[in-house]
Amino acid sequence: MAEATDRPGLTPSQTVGPFLHLALDVPGDRVAVEPGSDGSIVVRGRVTDGNGDPVPDGLVETWQIDGRFARCATDARGEWVVHTAKPPAAPTRDGTLQAPHLCVSVFARGLLDRVVTRCYFDDEADANDVDPALAAIVEDRRHTLVAGGSAVDGYRFDIRLQGDDETVFFDI
Amino acid sequence: MSDDDVRRAAIASDERDSFAPAPAGTHAPLDSPEYRSTALRHPAHAPVRLDPAKADATELAGPVFGDDAVTEADADLTRAAHGEAVGQRVIVTGRLLDSGGRPIPSSLVEVWQANASGRYAHQRDQWPGTLDPNFAGAGRALTDDEGRYRFVTIRPGAYPWGNHHNAWRPAHIHFSVFGRSFTQRLVTQMYFPDDPLFFQDPILNSIPDEAARRRLVARYDHDVTEPEWALGYQFDVVVRGPGATPLEDRAHG
Ligand SMILES: [Fe+2]
């Protein structure tokens, strides 16, 4: 049996810095599901800082319970876009069904560790109303986790790192 | 329930619990004033911690990158179409492990870095360091059955930045790892031993725990060094559980 001291210590996180595009901005990674194919949706948004200015050196990743993964670096206007499909509703450990959502990580210059949030969908109002994670959030901030739009027009999920209407982030 | 059932249930709950937060001091506070860019980019609200019963029942699996997504050439940053990168050739290798010490095989490791002059092959890097037409500065590799990756590259130069007067980043290589699951996703930076610039670097020094900071510094390894060819460094990357607290240890208090 290994002693506790044999276990390796965790590697600390560091910022992606301003030049993350060199390795992490892979155009094909924006597409988890081919645009136009059955069930495909587009989700886009803007990452902004505490002044409301765009974050042009960020990376947004979307992970889903069905194994789909996409990522996109932000452009000069802080905008990102991914093509995916809505994930199925997944249960919590106590068996409650959650509303469909993307698990979202945001990396950026000036972020020493990623921040993690969830992207729910405005057109899933009934499911959102009984979602346990949304219910755990004070009502006036809940909307920051809900993307507006529709499968036809595309969804919009803006991420405000700080300030008025700051996006809710989760401790995972 | 049989003893076996009890044990199985215990392992299941133990595996979940072992995704517990990192020990205090491992990760930098997002608000780290010495690193000025954190000022407007750190969330002012504390992150919301979900009741464990309300968390996802299944840990989100990481993306699968097949062998076809990564070629052997992707792990050699020194070779370009028309020549070889300038600089001190180095081999950087190490293992991707979880905090229980278990290797994570077949997992994507991505790196990016400045060239030997400290300049990135990036449009927004405009300081008067020299560009090297034979160095793009990005690589990727899949870990093998022992969780090991290996890159051949050149030692990056230090570079200046505007954070404070006469600010220089110590030489570093950016690392991005996926691990097996969402909780294990990590982006970090690897440094070289005995860099005289550590003392004034607010990014490395944003990590409160000194032992944790030291884990970002690669170890020179003469056994990795290849004669007449390249210097060798070891750098393990350790991501969160499961398995940080094996059941046996608990039984022993
Ligand atoms: Fe850098």
Short mmCIF file of C-alpha atoms and ligand atoms in Angstrom, two decimals:
data_model
loop_
_atom_site.label_atom_id
_atom_site.label_comp_id
_atom_site.label_asym_id
_atom_site.label_seq_id
_atom_site.Cartn_x
_atom_site.Cartn_y
_atom_site.Cartn_z
CA MET A 1 0.00 0.00 0.00
CA ALA A 2 1.32 3.39 -0.94
CA GLU A 3 1.95 5.90 1.82
CA ALA A 4 0.11 9.18 1.56
CA THR A 5 3.41 10.93 0.88
CA ASP A 6 3.95 8.80 -2.24
CA ARG A 7 1.04 10.45 -3.92
CA PRO A 8 2.11 13.14 -6.32
CA GLY A 9 1.05 16.68 -5.56
CA LEU A 10 -1.33 18.41 -7.96
CA THR A 11 0.09 20.52 -10.74
CA PRO A 12 -1.01 24.14 -10.31
CA SER A 13 -2.92 25.90 -13.07
CA GLN A 14 -1.43 28.85 -15.00
CA THR A 15 -2.90 31.31 -17.47
CA VAL A 16 -3.09 30.42 -21.17
CA GLY A 17 -1.46 33.80 -21.85
CA PRO A 18 -2.05 35.92 -24.95
CA PHE A 19 -0.73 33.44 -27.51
CA LEU A 20 -2.94 30.41 -26.83
CA HIS A 21 -4.04 30.41 -30.49
CA LEU A 22 -0.75 28.80 -31.49
CA ALA A 23 -1.90 25.44 -30.09
CA LEU A 24 -5.49 25.66 -28.90
CA ASP A 25 -7.25 27.45 -31.75
CA VAL A 26 -7.89 24.52 -34.07
CA PRO A 27 -10.65 25.52 -36.53
CA GLY A 28 -12.02 21.95 -36.78
CA ASP A 29 -12.54 21.93 -33.00
CA ARG A 30 -15.38 24.43 -33.36
CA VAL A 31 -17.52 21.76 -34.96
CA ALA A 32 -18.76 18.88 -32.80
CA VAL A 33 -21.76 18.37 -35.11
CA GLU A 34 -21.76 19.37 -38.78
CA PRO A 35 -23.83 22.52 -39.35
CA GLY A 36 -27.07 21.70 -41.12
CA SER A 37 -27.12 18.06 -40.07
CA ASP A 38 -29.96 16.60 -38.05
CA GLY A 39 -30.19 18.17 -34.58
CA SER A 40 -27.27 20.52 -35.07
CA ILE A 41 -27.30 23.83 -33.24
CA VAL A 42 -24.98 26.82 -33.22
CA VAL A 43 -24.06 28.49 -29.95
CA ARG A 44 -22.18 31.77 -29.99
CA GLY A 45 -21.35 34.49 -27.54
CA ARG A 46 -19.02 37.21 -26.42
CA VAL A 47 -16.59 37.18 -23.53
CA THR A 48 -16.24 40.53 -21.77
CA ASP A 49 -14.27 41.86 -18.80
CA GLY A 50 -15.18 44.03 -15.82
CA ASN A 51 -15.29 47.15 -18.03
CA GLY A 52 -17.55 45.45 -20.53
CA ASP A 53 -14.66 45.35 -23.00
CA PRO A 54 -14.19 42.28 -25.19
CA VAL A 55 -11.68 39.62 -24.16
CA PRO A 56 -9.82 38.92 -27.42
CA ASP A 57 -7.45 36.31 -25.98
CA GLY A 58 -9.79 33.78 -24.46
CA LEU A 59 -10.82 30.21 -25.18
CA VAL A 60 -14.30 28.79 -24.63
CA GLU A 61 -14.76 25.03 -24.38
CA THR A 62 -18.06 23.19 -24.31
CA TRP A 63 -18.28 19.66 -22.88
CA GLN A 64 -21.47 17.60 -22.84
CA ILE A 65 -22.76 14.52 -21.08
CA ASP A 66 -23.06 12.74 -24.46
CA GLY A 67 -19.30 13.08 -24.97
CA ARG A 68 -19.44 15.94 -27.46
CA PHE A 69 -16.68 18.50 -27.20
CA ALA A 70 -16.00 21.77 -28.98
CA ARG A 71 -13.80 24.78 -28.40
CA CYS A 72 -13.23 28.17 -29.96
CA ALA A 73 -10.80 31.00 -29.26
CA THR A 74 -12.35 34.46 -29.00
CA ASP A 75 -11.74 36.93 -31.82
CA ALA A 76 -10.88 40.65 -31.61
CA ARG A 77 -14.50 41.36 -30.60
CA GLY A 78 -14.44 38.68 -27.91
CA GLU A 79 -16.77 36.50 -30.00
CA TRP A 80 -16.73 32.69 -30.13
CA VAL A 81 -18.91 30.12 -31.87
CA VAL A 82 -19.37 26.35 -31.70
CA HIS A 83 -21.52 23.92 -33.67
CA THR A 84 -22.95 21.06 -31.64
CA ALA A 85 -26.24 19.39 -30.72
CA LYS A 86 -28.31 19.79 -27.58
CA PRO A 87 -27.26 17.13 -25.08
CA PRO A 88 -29.86 14.85 -23.49
CA ALA A 89 -31.11 15.55 -19.98
CA ALA A 90 -28.77 13.92 -17.47
CA PRO A 91 -29.46 12.87 -13.88
CA THR A 92 -27.77 14.20 -10.75
CA ARG A 93 -26.37 11.78 -8.15
CA ASP A 94 -29.66 11.81 -6.27
CA GLY A 95 -31.50 10.91 -9.47
CA THR A 96 -33.07 14.28 -10.28
CA LEU A 97 -33.22 14.97 -14.00
CA GLN A 98 -31.39 18.13 -15.08
CA ALA A 99 -32.29 20.39 -17.96
CA PRO A 100 -30.10 20.02 -21.07
CA HIS A 101 -26.95 22.09 -20.70
CA LEU A 102 -23.40 22.48 -21.91
CA CYS A 103 -20.57 22.49 -19.36
CA VAL A 104 -18.44 25.47 -20.29
CA SER A 105 -14.83 26.31 -19.40
CA VAL A 106 -13.35 29.72 -20.08
CA PHE A 107 -9.60 30.27 -20.29
CA ALA A 108 -7.94 33.63 -20.94
CA ARG A 109 -4.92 35.80 -20.47
CA GLY A 110 -5.44 37.24 -17.00
CA LEU A 111 -7.27 34.13 -15.76
CA LEU A 112 -4.85 32.11 -13.65
CA ASP A 113 -7.25 29.17 -13.69
CA ARG A 114 -10.18 28.38 -15.94
CA VAL A 115 -13.65 29.41 -14.80
CA VAL A 116 -16.51 26.96 -15.24
CA THR A 117 -20.13 27.70 -16.00
CA ARG A 118 -23.18 26.08 -17.63
CA CYS A 119 -25.08 27.02 -20.75
CA TYR A 120 -28.80 26.22 -20.50
CA PHE A 121 -31.32 26.96 -23.25
CA ASP A 122 -34.13 29.49 -23.05
CA ASP A 123 -36.48 27.28 -25.09
CA GLU A 124 -36.32 24.55 -22.41
CA ALA A 125 -38.28 26.64 -19.92
CA ASP A 126 -40.15 23.71 -18.32
CA ALA A 127 -36.97 21.71 -17.78
CA ASN A 128 -35.08 24.79 -16.59
CA ASP A 129 -37.79 25.53 -14.02
CA VAL A 130 -37.06 22.29 -12.18
CA ASP A 131 -33.31 22.08 -12.78
CA PRO A 132 -31.54 21.60 -9.42
CA ALA A 133 -28.41 23.59 -10.31
CA LEU A 134 -30.41 26.58 -11.55
CA ALA A 135 -32.55 26.33 -8.41
CA ALA A 136 -29.39 26.62 -6.29
CA ILE A 137 -28.66 30.07 -7.74
CA VAL A 138 -30.19 33.33 -6.55
CA GLU A 139 -33.00 34.22 -8.89
CA ASP A 140 -31.62 37.51 -10.19
CA ARG A 141 -28.43 35.84 -11.46
CA ARG A 142 -30.01 32.71 -12.93
CA HIS A 143 -30.53 34.24 -16.37
CA THR A 144 -26.76 34.52 -16.84
CA LEU A 145 -26.74 30.74 -17.40
CA VAL A 146 -29.49 30.67 -20.00
CA ALA A 147 -28.73 31.14 -23.69
CA GLY A 148 -31.36 33.04 -25.65
CA GLY A 149 -32.38 32.12 -29.17
CA SER A 150 -33.54 28.93 -30.78
CA ALA A 151 -32.34 25.92 -32.71
CA VAL A 152 -33.30 27.69 -35.95
CA ASP A 153 -31.70 31.08 -35.29
CA GLY A 154 -28.86 29.87 -33.12
CA TYR A 155 -28.30 30.45 -29.41
CA ARG A 156 -26.42 33.30 -27.79
CA PHE A 157 -24.48 32.75 -24.57
CA ASP A 158 -22.50 35.83 -23.50
CA ILE A 159 -19.98 35.41 -20.71
CA ARG A 160 -19.26 38.35 -18.41
CA LEU A 161 -16.18 37.58 -16.32
CA GLN A 162 -16.79 40.44 -13.89
CA GLY A 163 -19.03 43.36 -13.10
CA ASP A 164 -22.69 44.12 -13.77
CA ASP A 165 -24.51 40.94 -14.56
CA GLU A 166 -21.42 38.80 -13.96
CA THR A 167 -21.94 35.24 -15.18
CA VAL A 168 -22.44 32.63 -12.47
CA PHE A 169 -19.41 30.34 -12.20
CA PHE A 170 -19.24 27.03 -10.41
CA ASP A 171 -16.70 25.59 -8.03
CA ILE A 172 -16.11 22.04 -9.27
CA MET B 1 -25.98 -6.14 1.61
CA SER B 2 -23.00 -8.46 1.40
CA ASP B 3 -19.58 -7.25 2.46
CA ASP B 4 -18.70 -6.99 -1.21
CA ASP B 5 -21.67 -4.73 -1.88
CA VAL B 6 -20.71 -2.50 1.03
CA ARG B 7 -17.16 -2.29 -0.25
CA ARG B 8 -18.27 -1.53 -3.79
CA ALA B 9 -20.61 1.20 -2.58
CA ALA B 10 -17.80 2.65 -0.49
CA ILE B 11 -15.44 2.72 -3.43
CA ALA B 12 -18.02 4.42 -5.59
CA SER B 13 -18.63 7.15 -3.04
CA ASP B 14 -14.92 7.38 -2.31
CA GLU B 15 -14.13 7.92 -5.98
CA ARG B 16 -16.63 10.73 -6.09
CA ASP B 17 -15.32 12.35 -2.95
CA SER B 18 -11.77 12.17 -4.21
CA PHE B 19 -12.58 14.85 -6.77
CA ALA B 20 -12.53 17.10 -3.71
CA PRO B 21 -11.08 20.57 -4.26
CA ALA B 22 -7.33 20.98 -4.60
CA PRO B 23 -5.48 21.64 -1.31
CA ALA B 24 -5.40 25.31 -0.38
CA GLY B 25 -2.51 27.16 -1.98
CA THR B 26 -2.19 24.89 -5.03
CA HIS B 27 -3.90 27.22 -7.47
CA ALA B 28 -3.49 30.97 -7.62
CA PRO B 29 -6.31 33.25 -6.50
CA LEU B 30 -8.01 34.57 -9.64
CA ASP B 31 -7.64 38.02 -8.13
CA SER B 32 -3.84 38.31 -7.98
CA PRO B 33 -3.09 42.06 -8.13
CA GLU B 34 0.63 41.58 -8.86
CA TYR B 35 -0.44 40.10 -12.20
CA ARG B 36 -2.25 43.16 -13.47
CA SER B 37 -4.39 41.51 -16.11
CA THR B 38 -6.34 39.70 -13.39
CA ALA B 39 -7.85 43.02 -12.22
CA LEU B 40 -10.74 43.15 -14.71
CA ARG B 41 -10.94 39.48 -15.50
CA HIS B 42 -11.48 37.77 -12.14
CA PRO B 43 -15.09 37.14 -11.16
CA ALA B 44 -16.03 39.26 -8.15
CA HIS B 45 -18.61 36.75 -6.93
CA ALA B 46 -17.47 33.56 -5.21
CA PRO B 47 -18.07 30.51 -7.39
CA VAL B 48 -21.21 28.52 -6.58
CA ARG B 49 -20.52 25.14 -5.05
CA LEU B 50 -23.26 22.65 -5.85
CA ASP B 51 -24.51 20.28 -3.20
CA PRO B 52 -22.75 16.99 -4.17
CA ALA B 53 -26.14 15.28 -4.47
CA LYS B 54 -27.05 17.87 -7.11
CA ALA B 55 -23.88 17.44 -9.14
CA ASP B 56 -23.75 15.36 -12.30
CA ALA B 57 -24.14 11.66 -11.57
CA THR B 58 -21.55 10.86 -14.19
CA GLU B 59 -18.29 12.69 -14.54
CA LEU B 60 -18.12 14.20 -18.04
CA ALA B 61 -15.74 12.20 -20.19
CA GLY B 62 -12.99 14.00 -22.04
CA PRO B 63 -12.87 14.18 -25.81
CA VAL B 64 -11.30 11.21 -27.53
CA PHE B 65 -8.50 12.16 -29.87
CA GLY B 66 -7.61 9.19 -32.03
CA ASP B 67 -4.13 8.32 -33.23
CA ASP B 68 -5.07 9.92 -36.54
CA ALA B 69 -5.42 13.32 -34.82
CA VAL B 70 -1.80 13.25 -33.75
CA THR B 71 1.24 12.29 -35.79
CA GLU B 72 4.72 11.55 -34.52
CA ALA B 73 5.96 14.71 -36.26
CA ASP B 74 3.60 16.80 -34.10
CA ALA B 75 5.80 16.05 -31.09
CA ASP B 76 8.93 17.44 -32.76
CA LEU B 77 8.82 21.25 -32.78
CA THR B 78 12.34 21.63 -34.18
CA ARG B 79 11.68 20.52 -37.75
CA ALA B 80 10.04 22.76 -40.31
CA ALA B 81 9.50 22.24 -44.02
CA HIS B 82 12.70 24.00 -45.02
CA GLY B 83 15.02 23.63 -42.08
CA GLU B 84 15.61 23.29 -38.39
CA ALA B 85 14.80 25.63 -35.52
CA VAL B 86 17.63 27.66 -34.02
CA GLY B 87 18.44 27.12 -30.37
CA GLN B 88 19.40 24.65 -27.67
CA ARG B 89 17.64 21.40 -28.57
CA VAL B 90 15.82 19.84 -25.59
CA ILE B 91 13.76 16.73 -24.91
CA VAL B 92 10.85 17.37 -22.55
CA THR B 93 9.14 14.24 -21.25
CA GLY B 94 7.01 13.25 -18.31
CA ARG B 95 3.90 11.46 -17.20
CA LEU B 96 0.30 12.52 -16.99
CA LEU B 97 -0.98 11.17 -13.67
CA ASP B 98 -4.03 11.53 -11.49
CA SER B 99 -3.58 12.50 -7.87
CA GLY B 100 -3.78 8.83 -6.90
CA GLY B 101 -0.57 8.35 -8.87
CA ARG B 102 -2.27 6.46 -11.68
CA PRO B 103 -1.08 7.10 -15.25
CA ILE B 104 -3.56 8.50 -17.77
CA PRO B 105 -2.91 6.87 -21.16
CA SER B 106 -4.06 7.96 -24.64
CA SER B 107 -4.66 11.52 -23.55
CA LEU B 108 -3.88 14.64 -25.55
CA VAL B 109 -1.05 16.93 -24.42
CA GLU B 110 -0.66 20.25 -26.28
CA VAL B 111 2.27 22.65 -25.92
CA TRP B 112 3.17 26.09 -27.23
CA GLN B 113 6.13 28.34 -26.61
CA ALA B 114 8.35 31.22 -27.74
CA ASN B 115 11.40 30.57 -29.90
CA ALA B 116 15.01 30.69 -28.68
CA SER B 117 14.91 34.51 -28.82
CA GLY B 118 11.80 34.68 -26.69
CA ARG B 119 9.50 35.63 -29.58
CA TYR B 120 6.22 33.86 -30.37
CA ALA B 121 5.29 33.17 -33.99
CA HIS B 122 2.09 35.11 -33.28
CA GLN B 123 0.79 38.25 -34.95
CA ARG B 124 0.27 39.99 -31.61
CA ASP B 125 3.83 39.39 -30.40
CA GLN B 126 5.67 42.45 -31.69
CA TRP B 127 8.66 42.95 -29.38
CA PRO B 128 12.02 43.15 -31.22
CA GLY B 129 13.07 39.57 -30.47
CA THR B 130 14.18 37.71 -33.59
CA LEU B 131 11.67 35.56 -35.47
CA ASP B 132 12.80 32.09 -36.55
CA PRO B 133 11.18 30.99 -39.83
CA ASN B 134 11.77 27.38 -38.83
CA PHE B 135 10.00 27.55 -35.49
CA ALA B 136 6.19 27.66 -35.27
CA GLY B 137 6.20 26.86 -31.55
CA ALA B 138 3.31 24.40 -31.17
CA GLY B 139 3.21 20.65 -30.64
CA ARG B 140 0.90 17.85 -29.57
CA ALA B 141 1.25 14.27 -28.41
CA LEU B 142 -0.84 11.44 -27.02
CA THR B 143 0.31 9.84 -23.77
CA ASP B 144 1.37 6.20 -24.04
CA ASP B 145 0.26 3.25 -21.89
CA GLU B 146 2.32 4.57 -18.95
CA GLY B 147 0.86 8.05 -19.34
CA ARG B 148 4.11 9.32 -20.82
CA TYR B 149 4.51 12.08 -23.40
CA ARG B 150 7.70 13.25 -25.08
CA PHE B 151 8.48 16.39 -27.05
CA VAL B 152 11.61 17.45 -28.90
CA THR B 153 11.88 21.22 -29.00
CA ILE B 154 14.26 24.09 -28.34
CA ARG B 155 14.67 25.86 -25.04
CA PRO B 156 12.51 28.99 -25.27
CA GLY B 157 13.99 32.40 -24.49
CA ALA B 158 12.71 34.77 -21.83
CA TYR B 159 10.57 37.64 -23.10
CA PRO B 160 9.64 41.09 -21.84
CA TRP B 161 6.08 42.16 -21.08
CA GLY B 162 4.39 45.24 -19.73
CA ASN B 163 3.23 44.03 -16.34
CA HIS B 164 5.73 46.08 -14.30
CA HIS B 165 9.00 47.93 -14.83
CA ASN B 166 11.56 45.71 -16.59
CA ALA B 167 9.24 42.71 -16.43
CA TRP B 168 10.48 39.51 -18.07
CA ARG B 169 8.75 36.16 -18.18
CA PRO B 170 11.06 33.30 -17.18
CA ALA B 171 11.53 30.76 -19.99
CA HIS B 172 8.47 28.53 -20.08
CA ILE B 173 6.47 26.09 -22.16
CA HIS B 174 2.66 26.28 -22.06
CA PHE B 175 0.96 22.91 -21.46
CA SER B 176 -2.67 21.92 -22.02
CA VAL B 177 -3.91 18.50 -20.83
CA PHE B 178 -7.33 16.88 -20.94
CA GLY B 179 -6.98 13.85 -18.68
CA ARG B 180 -10.03 11.61 -18.69
CA SER B 181 -12.72 13.93 -17.51
CA PHE B 182 -13.96 17.50 -17.14
CA THR B 183 -12.58 17.84 -13.62
CA GLN B 184 -9.10 16.92 -14.86
CA ARG B 185 -8.83 19.57 -17.57
CA LEU B 186 -5.75 21.68 -16.90
CA VAL B 187 -3.71 24.38 -18.60
CA THR B 188 -0.39 25.30 -17.03
CA GLN B 189 3.20 26.37 -17.74
CA MET B 190 6.47 24.49 -17.31
CA TYR B 191 9.61 26.34 -16.23
CA PHE B 192 13.31 25.47 -16.35
CA PRO B 193 15.44 24.91 -13.23
CA ASP B 194 17.39 27.80 -11.68
CA ASP B 195 15.92 30.53 -13.86
CA PRO B 196 17.12 33.86 -12.41
CA LEU B 197 13.84 35.54 -13.42
CA PHE B 198 11.57 33.62 -11.05
CA PHE B 199 11.79 36.26 -8.31
CA GLN B 200 9.97 38.93 -10.31
CA ASP B 201 7.40 36.79 -12.14
CA PRO B 202 3.89 37.39 -10.80
CA ILE B 203 2.41 34.53 -12.81
CA LEU B 204 4.54 31.78 -11.26
CA ASN B 205 4.52 33.53 -7.87
CA SER B 206 0.74 33.84 -7.87
CA ILE B 207 0.69 30.25 -6.60
CA PRO B 208 0.65 30.60 -2.81
CA ASP B 209 2.19 27.26 -1.85
CA GLU B 210 5.92 27.09 -2.47
CA ALA B 211 5.97 23.31 -2.89
CA ALA B 212 3.20 23.60 -5.51
CA ARG B 213 5.18 26.30 -7.30
CA ARG B 214 8.22 24.06 -7.42
CA ARG B 215 6.15 21.41 -9.19
CA LEU B 216 5.99 23.70 -12.24
CA VAL B 217 9.77 23.60 -12.58
CA ALA B 218 11.05 20.75 -14.74
CA ARG B 219 13.90 18.58 -13.48
CA TYR B 220 17.07 18.21 -15.53
CA ASP B 221 17.57 14.48 -16.18
CA HIS B 222 20.87 13.32 -17.59
CA ASP B 223 19.31 9.95 -18.43
CA VAL B 224 16.92 11.70 -20.79
CA THR B 225 19.76 13.74 -22.31
CA GLU B 226 21.00 12.19 -25.55
CA PRO B 227 24.70 12.34 -26.45
CA GLU B 228 25.59 14.64 -29.34
CA TRP B 229 21.93 15.63 -29.61
CA ALA B 230 19.77 17.20 -26.89
CA LEU B 231 19.41 18.01 -23.17
CA GLY B 232 16.69 16.15 -21.26
CA TYR B 233 14.06 17.41 -18.82
CA GLN B 234 11.34 15.62 -16.85
CA PHE B 235 8.01 17.27 -16.12
CA ASP B 236 5.08 15.27 -14.72
CA VAL B 237 1.59 16.73 -14.86
CA VAL B 238 -0.73 15.67 -12.04
CA VAL B 239 -4.48 16.27 -12.29
CA ARG B 240 -7.24 15.69 -9.73
CA GLY B 241 -8.51 12.21 -8.76
CA PRO B 242 -10.34 9.95 -8.74
CA GLY B 243 -8.37 7.90 -6.32
CA ALA B 244 -6.75 10.61 -4.25
CA THR B 245 -7.82 8.90 -1.06
CA PRO B 246 -7.64 5.12 -1.47
CA LEU B 247 -9.99 3.19 0.75
CA GLU B 248 -7.12 1.30 2.39
CA ASP B 249 -5.58 4.47 3.69
CA ARG B 250 -8.83 5.54 5.21
CA ALA B 251 -9.17 2.25 7.03
CA HIS B 252 -5.78 2.93 8.59
CA GLY B 253 -6.93 6.35 9.66
FE FE C 1 4.13 32.48 -22.65
#
